[in-house]
Short mmCIF file of C-alpha atoms in Angstrom, two decimals:
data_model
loop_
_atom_site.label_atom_id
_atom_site.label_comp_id
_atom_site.label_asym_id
_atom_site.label_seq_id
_atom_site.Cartn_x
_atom_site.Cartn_y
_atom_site.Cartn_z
CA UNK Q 190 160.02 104.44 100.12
CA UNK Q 191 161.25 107.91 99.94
CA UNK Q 192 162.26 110.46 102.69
CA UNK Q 193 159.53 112.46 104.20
CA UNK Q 194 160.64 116.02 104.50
CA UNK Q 195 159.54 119.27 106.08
CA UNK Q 196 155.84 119.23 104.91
CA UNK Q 197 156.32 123.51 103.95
CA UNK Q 198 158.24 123.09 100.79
CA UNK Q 199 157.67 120.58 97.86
CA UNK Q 200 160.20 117.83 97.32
CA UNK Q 201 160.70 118.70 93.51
CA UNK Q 202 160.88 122.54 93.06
CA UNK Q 203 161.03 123.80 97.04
CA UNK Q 204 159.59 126.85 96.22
CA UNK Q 205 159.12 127.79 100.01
CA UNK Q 206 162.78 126.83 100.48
CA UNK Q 207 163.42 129.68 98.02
CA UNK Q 208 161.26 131.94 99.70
CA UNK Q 209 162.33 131.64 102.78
CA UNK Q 210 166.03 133.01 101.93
CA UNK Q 211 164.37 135.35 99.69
CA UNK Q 212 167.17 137.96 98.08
CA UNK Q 213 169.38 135.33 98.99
CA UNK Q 214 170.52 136.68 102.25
CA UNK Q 215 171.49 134.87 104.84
CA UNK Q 216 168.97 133.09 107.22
CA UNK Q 217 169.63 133.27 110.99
CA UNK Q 218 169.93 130.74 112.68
CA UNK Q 219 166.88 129.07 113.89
CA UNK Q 220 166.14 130.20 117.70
CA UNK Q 221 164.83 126.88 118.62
CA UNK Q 222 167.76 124.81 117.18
CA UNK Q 223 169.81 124.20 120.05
CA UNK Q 224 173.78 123.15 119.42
CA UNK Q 225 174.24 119.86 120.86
CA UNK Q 226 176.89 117.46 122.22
CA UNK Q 227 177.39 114.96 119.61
CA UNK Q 228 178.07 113.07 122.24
CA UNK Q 229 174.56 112.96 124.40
CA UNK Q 230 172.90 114.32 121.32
CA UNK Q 231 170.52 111.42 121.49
CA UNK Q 232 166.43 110.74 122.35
CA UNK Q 233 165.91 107.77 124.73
CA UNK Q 234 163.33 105.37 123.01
CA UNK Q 235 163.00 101.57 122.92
CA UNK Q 236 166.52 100.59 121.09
CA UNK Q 237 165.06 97.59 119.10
CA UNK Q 238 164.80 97.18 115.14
CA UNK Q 239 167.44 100.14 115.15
CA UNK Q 240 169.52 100.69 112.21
CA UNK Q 241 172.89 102.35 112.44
CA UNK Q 242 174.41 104.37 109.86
CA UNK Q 243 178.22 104.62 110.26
CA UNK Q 244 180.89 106.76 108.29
CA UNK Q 245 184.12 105.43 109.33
CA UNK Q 246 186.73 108.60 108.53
CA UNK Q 247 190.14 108.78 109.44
CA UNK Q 248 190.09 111.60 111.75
CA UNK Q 249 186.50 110.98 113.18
CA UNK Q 250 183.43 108.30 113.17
CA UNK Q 251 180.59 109.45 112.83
CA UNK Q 252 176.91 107.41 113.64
CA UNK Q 253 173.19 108.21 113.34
CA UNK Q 254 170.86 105.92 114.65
CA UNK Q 255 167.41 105.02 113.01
CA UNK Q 256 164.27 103.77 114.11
CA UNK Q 257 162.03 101.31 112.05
CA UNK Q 258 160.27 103.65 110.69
CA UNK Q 259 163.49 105.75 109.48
CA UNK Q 260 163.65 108.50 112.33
CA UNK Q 261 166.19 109.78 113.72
CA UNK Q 262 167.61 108.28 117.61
CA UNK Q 263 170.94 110.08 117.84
CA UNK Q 264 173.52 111.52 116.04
CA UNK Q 265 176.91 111.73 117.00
CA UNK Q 266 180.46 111.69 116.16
CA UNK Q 267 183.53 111.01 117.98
CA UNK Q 268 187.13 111.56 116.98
CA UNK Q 269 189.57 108.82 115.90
CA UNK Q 270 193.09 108.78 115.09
CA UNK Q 271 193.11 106.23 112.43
CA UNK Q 272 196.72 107.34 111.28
CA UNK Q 273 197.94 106.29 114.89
CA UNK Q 274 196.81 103.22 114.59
CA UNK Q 275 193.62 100.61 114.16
CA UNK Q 276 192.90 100.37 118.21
CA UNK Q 277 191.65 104.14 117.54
CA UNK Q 278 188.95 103.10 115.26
CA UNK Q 279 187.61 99.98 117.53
CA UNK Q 280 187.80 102.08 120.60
CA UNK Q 281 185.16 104.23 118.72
CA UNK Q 282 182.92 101.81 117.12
CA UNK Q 283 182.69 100.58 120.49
CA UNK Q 284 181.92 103.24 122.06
CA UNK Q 285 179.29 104.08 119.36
CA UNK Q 286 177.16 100.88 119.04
CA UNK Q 287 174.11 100.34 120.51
CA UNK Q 288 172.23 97.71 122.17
CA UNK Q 289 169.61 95.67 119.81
CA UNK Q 290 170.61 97.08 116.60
CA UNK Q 291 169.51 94.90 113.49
CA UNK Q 292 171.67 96.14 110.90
CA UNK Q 293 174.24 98.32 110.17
CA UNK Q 294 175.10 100.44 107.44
CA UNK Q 295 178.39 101.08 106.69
CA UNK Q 296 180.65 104.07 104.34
CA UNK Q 297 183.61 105.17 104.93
CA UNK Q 298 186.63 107.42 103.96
CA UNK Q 299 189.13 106.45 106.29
CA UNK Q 300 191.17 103.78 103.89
CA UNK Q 301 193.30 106.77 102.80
CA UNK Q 302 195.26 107.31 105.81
CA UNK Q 303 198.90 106.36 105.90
CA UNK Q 304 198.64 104.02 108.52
CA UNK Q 305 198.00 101.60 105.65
CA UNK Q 306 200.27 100.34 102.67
CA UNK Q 307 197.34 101.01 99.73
CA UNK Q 308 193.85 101.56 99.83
CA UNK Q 309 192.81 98.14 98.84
CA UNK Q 310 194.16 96.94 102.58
CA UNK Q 311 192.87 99.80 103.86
CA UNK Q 312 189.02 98.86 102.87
CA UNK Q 313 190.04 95.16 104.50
CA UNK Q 314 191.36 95.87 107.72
CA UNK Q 315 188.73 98.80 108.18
CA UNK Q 316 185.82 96.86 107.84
CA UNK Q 317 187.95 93.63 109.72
CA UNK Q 318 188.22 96.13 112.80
CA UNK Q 319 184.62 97.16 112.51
CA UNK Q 320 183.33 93.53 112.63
CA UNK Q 321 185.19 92.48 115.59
CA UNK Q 322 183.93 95.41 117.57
CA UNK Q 323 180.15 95.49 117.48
CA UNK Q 324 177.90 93.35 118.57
CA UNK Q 325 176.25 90.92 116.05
CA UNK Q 326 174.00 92.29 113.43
CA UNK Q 327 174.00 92.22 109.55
CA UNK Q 328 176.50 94.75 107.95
CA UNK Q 329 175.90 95.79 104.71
CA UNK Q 330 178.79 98.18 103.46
CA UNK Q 331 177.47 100.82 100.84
CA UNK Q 332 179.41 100.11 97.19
CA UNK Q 333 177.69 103.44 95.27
CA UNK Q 334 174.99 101.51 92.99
CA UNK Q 335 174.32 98.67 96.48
CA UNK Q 336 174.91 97.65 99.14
CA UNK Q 337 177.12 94.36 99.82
CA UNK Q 338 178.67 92.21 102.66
CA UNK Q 339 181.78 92.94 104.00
CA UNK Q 340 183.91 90.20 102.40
CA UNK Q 341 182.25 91.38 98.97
CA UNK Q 342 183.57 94.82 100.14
CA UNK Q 343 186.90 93.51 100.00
CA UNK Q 344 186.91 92.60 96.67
CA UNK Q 345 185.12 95.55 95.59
CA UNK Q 346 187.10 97.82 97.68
CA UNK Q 347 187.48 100.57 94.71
CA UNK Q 348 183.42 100.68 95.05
CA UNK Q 349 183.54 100.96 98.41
CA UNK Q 350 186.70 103.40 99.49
CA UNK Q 351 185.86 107.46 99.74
CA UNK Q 352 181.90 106.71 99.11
CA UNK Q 353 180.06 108.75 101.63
CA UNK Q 354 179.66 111.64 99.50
CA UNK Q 355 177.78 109.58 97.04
CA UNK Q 356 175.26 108.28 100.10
CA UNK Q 357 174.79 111.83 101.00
CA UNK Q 358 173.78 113.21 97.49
CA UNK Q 359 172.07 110.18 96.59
CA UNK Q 360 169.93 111.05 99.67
CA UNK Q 361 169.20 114.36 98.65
CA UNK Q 362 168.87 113.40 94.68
CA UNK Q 363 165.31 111.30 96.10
CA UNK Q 364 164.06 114.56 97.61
CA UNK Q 365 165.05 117.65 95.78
CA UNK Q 366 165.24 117.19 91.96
CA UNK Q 367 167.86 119.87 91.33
CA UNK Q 368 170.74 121.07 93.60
CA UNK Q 369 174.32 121.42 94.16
CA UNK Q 370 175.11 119.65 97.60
CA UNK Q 371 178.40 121.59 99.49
CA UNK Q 372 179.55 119.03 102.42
CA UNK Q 373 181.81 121.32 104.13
CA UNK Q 374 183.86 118.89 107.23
CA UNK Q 375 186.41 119.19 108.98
CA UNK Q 376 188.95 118.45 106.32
CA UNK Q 377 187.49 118.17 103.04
CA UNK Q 378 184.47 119.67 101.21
CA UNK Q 379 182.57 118.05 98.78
CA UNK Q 380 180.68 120.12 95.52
CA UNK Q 381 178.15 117.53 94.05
CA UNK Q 382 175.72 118.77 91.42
CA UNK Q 383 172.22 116.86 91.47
CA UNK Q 384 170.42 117.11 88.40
CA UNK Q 385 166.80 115.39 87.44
CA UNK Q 386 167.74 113.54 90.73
CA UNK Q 387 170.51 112.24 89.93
CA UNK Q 388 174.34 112.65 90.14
CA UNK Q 389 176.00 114.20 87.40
CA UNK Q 390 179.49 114.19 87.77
CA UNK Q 391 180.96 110.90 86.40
CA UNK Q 392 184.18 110.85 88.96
CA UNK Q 393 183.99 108.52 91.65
CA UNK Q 394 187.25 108.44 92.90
CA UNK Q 395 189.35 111.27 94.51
CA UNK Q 396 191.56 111.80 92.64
CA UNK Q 397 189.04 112.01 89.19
CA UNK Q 398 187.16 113.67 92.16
CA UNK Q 399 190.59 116.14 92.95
CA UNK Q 400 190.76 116.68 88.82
CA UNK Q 401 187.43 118.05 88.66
CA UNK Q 402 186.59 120.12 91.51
CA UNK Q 403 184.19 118.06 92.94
CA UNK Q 404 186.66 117.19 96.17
CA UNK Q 405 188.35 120.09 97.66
CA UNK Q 406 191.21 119.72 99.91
CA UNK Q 407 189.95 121.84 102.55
CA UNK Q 408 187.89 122.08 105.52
CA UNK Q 409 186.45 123.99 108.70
CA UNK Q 410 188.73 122.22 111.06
CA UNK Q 411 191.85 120.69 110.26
CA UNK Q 412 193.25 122.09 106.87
CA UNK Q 413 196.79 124.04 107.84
CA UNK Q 414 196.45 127.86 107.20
CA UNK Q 415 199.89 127.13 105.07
CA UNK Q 416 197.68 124.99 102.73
CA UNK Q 417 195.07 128.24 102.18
CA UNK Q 418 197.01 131.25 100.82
CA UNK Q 419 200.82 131.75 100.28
CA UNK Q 420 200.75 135.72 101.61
CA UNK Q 421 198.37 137.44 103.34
CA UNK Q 422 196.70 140.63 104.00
CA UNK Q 423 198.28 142.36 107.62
CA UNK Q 424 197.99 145.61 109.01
CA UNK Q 425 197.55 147.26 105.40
CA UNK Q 426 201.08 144.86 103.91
CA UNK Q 427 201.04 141.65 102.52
CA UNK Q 428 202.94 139.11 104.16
CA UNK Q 429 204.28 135.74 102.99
CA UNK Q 430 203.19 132.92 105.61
CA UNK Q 431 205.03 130.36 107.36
CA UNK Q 432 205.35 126.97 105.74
CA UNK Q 433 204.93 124.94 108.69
CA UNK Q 434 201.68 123.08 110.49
CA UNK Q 435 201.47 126.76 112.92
CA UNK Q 436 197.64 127.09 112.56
CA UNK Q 437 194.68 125.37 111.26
CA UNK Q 438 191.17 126.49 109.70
CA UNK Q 439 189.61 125.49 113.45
CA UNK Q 440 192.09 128.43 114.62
CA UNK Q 441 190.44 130.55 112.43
CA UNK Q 442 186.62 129.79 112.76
CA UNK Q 443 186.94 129.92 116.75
CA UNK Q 444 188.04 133.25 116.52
CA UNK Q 445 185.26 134.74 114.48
CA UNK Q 446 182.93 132.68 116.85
CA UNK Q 447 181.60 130.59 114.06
CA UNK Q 448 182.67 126.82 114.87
CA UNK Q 449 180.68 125.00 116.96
CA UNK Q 450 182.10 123.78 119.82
CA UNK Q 451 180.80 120.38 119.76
CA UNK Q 452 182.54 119.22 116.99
CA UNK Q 453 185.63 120.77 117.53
CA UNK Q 454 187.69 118.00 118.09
CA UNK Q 455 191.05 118.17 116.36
CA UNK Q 456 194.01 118.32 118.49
CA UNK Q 457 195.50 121.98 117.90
CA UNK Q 458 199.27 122.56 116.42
CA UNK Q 459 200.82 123.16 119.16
CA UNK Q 460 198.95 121.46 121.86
CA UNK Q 461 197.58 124.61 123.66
CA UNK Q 462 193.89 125.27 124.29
CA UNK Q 463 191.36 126.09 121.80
CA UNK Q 464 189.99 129.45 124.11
CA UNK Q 465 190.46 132.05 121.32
CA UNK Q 466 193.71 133.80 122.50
CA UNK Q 467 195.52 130.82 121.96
CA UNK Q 468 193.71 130.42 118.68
CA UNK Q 469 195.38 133.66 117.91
CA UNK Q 470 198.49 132.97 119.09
CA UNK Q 471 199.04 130.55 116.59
CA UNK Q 472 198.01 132.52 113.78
CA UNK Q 473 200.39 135.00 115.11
CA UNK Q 474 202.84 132.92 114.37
CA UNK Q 475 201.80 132.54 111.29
CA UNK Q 476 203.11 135.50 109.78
CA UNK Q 477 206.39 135.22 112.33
CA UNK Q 478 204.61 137.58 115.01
CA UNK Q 479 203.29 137.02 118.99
CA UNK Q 480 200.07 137.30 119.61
CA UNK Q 481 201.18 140.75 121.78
CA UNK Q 482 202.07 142.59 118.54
CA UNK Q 483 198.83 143.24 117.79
CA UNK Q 484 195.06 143.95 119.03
CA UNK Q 485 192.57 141.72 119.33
CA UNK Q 486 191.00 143.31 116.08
CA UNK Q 487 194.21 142.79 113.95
CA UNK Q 488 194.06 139.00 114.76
CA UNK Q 489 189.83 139.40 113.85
CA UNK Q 490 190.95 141.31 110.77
CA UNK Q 491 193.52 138.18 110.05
CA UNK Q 492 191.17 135.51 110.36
CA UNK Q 493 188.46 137.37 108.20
CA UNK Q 494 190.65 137.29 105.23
CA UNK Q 495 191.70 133.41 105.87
CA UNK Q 496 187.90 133.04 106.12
CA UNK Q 497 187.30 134.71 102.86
CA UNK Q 498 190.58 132.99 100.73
CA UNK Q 499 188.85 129.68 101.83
CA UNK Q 500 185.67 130.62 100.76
CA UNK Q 501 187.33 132.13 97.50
CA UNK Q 502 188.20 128.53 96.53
CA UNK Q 503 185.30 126.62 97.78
CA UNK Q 504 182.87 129.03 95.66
CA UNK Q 505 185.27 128.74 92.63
CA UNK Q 506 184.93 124.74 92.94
CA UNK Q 507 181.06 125.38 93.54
CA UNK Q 508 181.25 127.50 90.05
CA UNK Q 509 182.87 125.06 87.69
CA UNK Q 510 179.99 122.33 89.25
CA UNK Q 511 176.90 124.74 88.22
CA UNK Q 512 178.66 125.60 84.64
CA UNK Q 513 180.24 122.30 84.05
CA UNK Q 514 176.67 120.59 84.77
CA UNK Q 515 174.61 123.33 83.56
CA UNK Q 516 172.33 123.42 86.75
CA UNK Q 517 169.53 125.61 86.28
CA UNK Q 518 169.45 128.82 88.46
CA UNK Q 519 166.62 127.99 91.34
CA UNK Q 520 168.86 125.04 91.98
CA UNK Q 521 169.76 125.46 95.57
CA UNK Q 522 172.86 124.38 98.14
CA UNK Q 523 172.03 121.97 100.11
CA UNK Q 524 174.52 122.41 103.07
CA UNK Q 525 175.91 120.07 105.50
CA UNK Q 526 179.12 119.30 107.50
CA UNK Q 527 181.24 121.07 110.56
CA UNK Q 528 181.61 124.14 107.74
CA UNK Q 529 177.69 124.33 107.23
CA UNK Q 530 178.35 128.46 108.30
CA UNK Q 531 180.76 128.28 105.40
CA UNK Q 532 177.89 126.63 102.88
CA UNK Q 533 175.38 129.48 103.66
CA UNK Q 534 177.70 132.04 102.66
CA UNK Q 535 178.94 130.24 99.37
CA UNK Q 536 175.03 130.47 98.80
CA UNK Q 537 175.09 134.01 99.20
CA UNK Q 538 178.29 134.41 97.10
CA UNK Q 539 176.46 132.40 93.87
CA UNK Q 540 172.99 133.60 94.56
CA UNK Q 541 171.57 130.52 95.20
CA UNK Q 542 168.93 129.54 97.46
CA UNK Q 543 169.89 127.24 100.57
CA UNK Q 544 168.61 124.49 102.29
CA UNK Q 545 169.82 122.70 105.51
CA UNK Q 546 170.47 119.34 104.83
CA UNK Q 547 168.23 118.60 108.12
CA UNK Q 548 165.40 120.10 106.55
CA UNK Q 549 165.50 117.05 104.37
CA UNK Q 550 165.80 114.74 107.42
CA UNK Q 551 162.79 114.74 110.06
CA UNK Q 552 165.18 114.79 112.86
CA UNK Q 553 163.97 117.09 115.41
CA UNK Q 554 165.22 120.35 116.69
CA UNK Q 555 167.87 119.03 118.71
CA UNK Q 556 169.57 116.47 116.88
CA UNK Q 557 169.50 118.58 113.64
CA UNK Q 558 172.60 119.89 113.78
CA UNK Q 559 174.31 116.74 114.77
CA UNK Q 560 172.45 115.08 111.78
CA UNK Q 561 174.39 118.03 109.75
CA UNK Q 562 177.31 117.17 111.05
CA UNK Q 563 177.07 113.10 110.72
CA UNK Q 564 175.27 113.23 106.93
CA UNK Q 565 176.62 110.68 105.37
CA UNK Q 566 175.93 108.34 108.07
CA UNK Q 567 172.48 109.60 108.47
CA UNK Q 568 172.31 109.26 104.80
CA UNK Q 569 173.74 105.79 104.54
CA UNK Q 570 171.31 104.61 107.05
CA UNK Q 571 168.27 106.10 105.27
CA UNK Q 572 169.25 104.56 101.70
CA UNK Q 573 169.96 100.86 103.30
CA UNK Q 574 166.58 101.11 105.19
CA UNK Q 575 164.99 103.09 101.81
CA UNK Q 576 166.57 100.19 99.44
CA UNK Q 577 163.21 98.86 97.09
#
C-alpha cells in the first residue's frame, strides 16, 4: 500500500506541484497552516492500533503517531541531551509514548554522540534504553532494505546507525518518481537524489555520506557560526571571526524572524535568552564587538550574509547531487526539517520546483509542520505500516 497524497498533483510527474511555484518563486506560506507546539501538536482520537514512528537523535527525539489506517495523531519532538548521558534519552521516550500503541518503529542517529566508546555500542545501549522505557509493544528497528528486532539490530548495527535519511527518501521515492529531497535540521542537512523512485546515491554511511555531499555538516539550529565562514562581510570590511562556540545558526535565523519557535530548542552559547537582542549579542561577539557598536540593521545585515554563506554550501552540495545523478530538470525539492525556510530558497537558487514534504503526508493543517519537522519518524512509521 502506498501513501495517499494531496489529490491536486499526480504522484509521478506533480505537474500541479510545478505550477503552483510557477517561475520558481517562492510560495508564501500557507495562511491556514498554523505553527504548532510540537509538544500539544496532537488530535485526540481513540489511541488503539496506533503505530509510533520514532527517530532517536542525539540532540532531540522526535515521534509521529499513526492511526490504522496510516494517518497522522501527533507529531512532536522533544530535546535530549544524549551526550550528557543515557537518562536524557529515557526521560524522553517516556515522555513520548502513548497508551495502546501496537508497534513501534524505530531509526535513529543518535549512536554518534561521544557519550559512547564506538558506534557499534552506541546502536546497543540506544535501543537497550528505548526498550526499558515504553510500554510493551513490538519494536521493529528500520535496517535500510527491512525492518528487524532489536537484538538483530545489534548485530546489524552498521545497517541500522545514521538511517533516518534513508526512511525519509524511501518515503518520498513511493510517491514522487523524481526528486532531490533537502532535510534541513537542526544540525545536519541531508541532499538525497530520488531517481525512477529510487535512491541513487550508493553511500550509506556518513562518512561515504560526508565524501560525497550527500550529508552536510550544517544546520538551522545548532551548527557554530565559526563552523560557516572564516571572515565575514561588516560594515563595508571583512572581518576574520572568532574561533570559539560564540554563536550558532539558531542565533542567526531568530534574528531574521525565520525559525520557528517551536522547535527552537538548543540551549544557546552562552546561556542567555533566545529574544533577538541577545541573539545579536552573541553574534556581536562574533567579530570581537558588543551588541551597542552597532544598529539593529548592522546585526540584520550580519545575519543575512551568515544566512546566505550557509545557503552557499547547502546549494553547492544540492548541485553536485543533480549533476552527479543526472536528475532531470522538473525534478523538484522536496523540503523538510527545522531549516524547511532554508529548502525553499535552495529551490529558488537551482530553479527547481518545491514541494513540502507534508504535501506528501495527509496530515492536516495543523500538524503539518510538526510532521516537517519529525520526517523521518513520520516516515519510518509509514514504511513499517506500508511494508508488503
Amino acid at each position: 500500500m502506498r501513501s495517499a497524497i494531496t489529490p491536486a498533483f499526480d504522484r509521478r510527474s506533480i505537474p500541479a506541484v510545478r505550477a503552483a511555484v510557477a517561475n520558481h518563486a517562492e510560495r508564501p506560506a500557507r495562511p491556514d497552516r498554523k505553527r504548532t507546539d510540537p509538544v500539544n501538536a496532537a488530535v485526540q482520537q481513540n489511541p488503539s492500533h496506533t503505530t509510533l514512528g520514532w527517530d532517536l537523535g542525539g540532540a532531540h527525539v522526535k515521534r509521529v503517531a499513526l492511526d490504522e489506517k496510516g494517518r497522522v495523531l501527533a507529531a512532536e519532538q522533544v530535546p535530549c541531551k544524549l551526550w550528557l548521558g543515557l537518562e536524557h534519552l529515557a526521560a524522553a521516550v517516556r515522555a513520548l509514548d502513548r497508551p495502546g500503541t501496537t508497534a513501534h518503529a524505530v531509526t535513529m542517529t543518535g549512536e554518534l554522540v561521544d557519550l559512547f566508546a564506538d558506534r557499534a555500542s552506541g546502536v546497543e545501549r540506544i535501543l537497550r534504553t528505548f526498550n526499558e522505557n515504553i510500554a510493551p509493544a513490538a519494536v521493529h528497528v528500520f535496517a535500510g532494505d527491512a525492518f528487524i528486532d532489536a537484538m538483530t539490530a545489534t548485530a546489524r548495527w552498521m545497517d541500522v546507525a545514521s538511517a533516518n535519511w534513508r526512511a525519509t527518501a524511501q518515503f518520498v521515492a513511493r510517491n514522487v518518481s523524481d526528486a532531490l529531497v533537502l532535510d534541513i535540521g537542526s544540525t545536519t542537512t541531508d541532499v538525497i537524489p530520488v531517481s525512477a523512485g529510487r535512491i541513487v546515491r550508493g553511500s550509506r554511511d556518513d562518512h561515504g555520506r560526508l565524501t560525497d555531499d550527500s550529508l552536510v555538516y550544517t544546520g538551522a539550529v545548532r551548527t557554530p557560526l565559526m563552523a560557516i565562514a572564516e571572515r565575514m562581510p561588516f560594515r563595508g570590511k571583512s572581518v576574520a571571526l572568532m574561533a570559539e562556540w560564540f554563536a550558532t545558526t539558531a542565533d542567526v535565523h531568530r534574528i531574521l524572524g525565520d525559525l520557528d519557535p517551536a522547535f527552537d530548542h538548543a540551549d544557546t552559547a552562552d546561556g542567555r535568552s533566545r529574544s533577538t537582542r541577545d541573539s545579536m549579542g552573541r553574534l556581536a561577539r562574533m567579530i570581537g564587538c558588543d551588541v551597542e557598536a552597532a544598529s539593529e540593521a548592522d546585526w540584520i545585515a550580519l545575519a543575512k550574509a551568515f544566512a546566505d554563506r550557509q545557503l552557499d554550501r547547502i546549494v553547492r552540495a544540492c548541485e553536485r547531487q543533480v549533476a552527479d545523478c543526472r536528475l532531470p530538470p522538473d525534478a523538484p525539492i522536496v523540503g523538510l526539517g527545522a531549516g524547511r525556510f532554508l529548502c525553499r530558497r535552495a529551490a529558488v537558487r537551482l530553479g527547481r520546483a518545491y514541494v513540502d514534504f507534508a504535501r506528501l503526508t495527509d496530515a492536516p493543517d495543523d500538524l503539518a509542520t510538526a510532521v516537517e519537522v519529525c520526517g523521518p519518524a513520520f516516515a519510518v512509521g509509514r514504511l513499517w505500516m506500508d511494508r508488503p
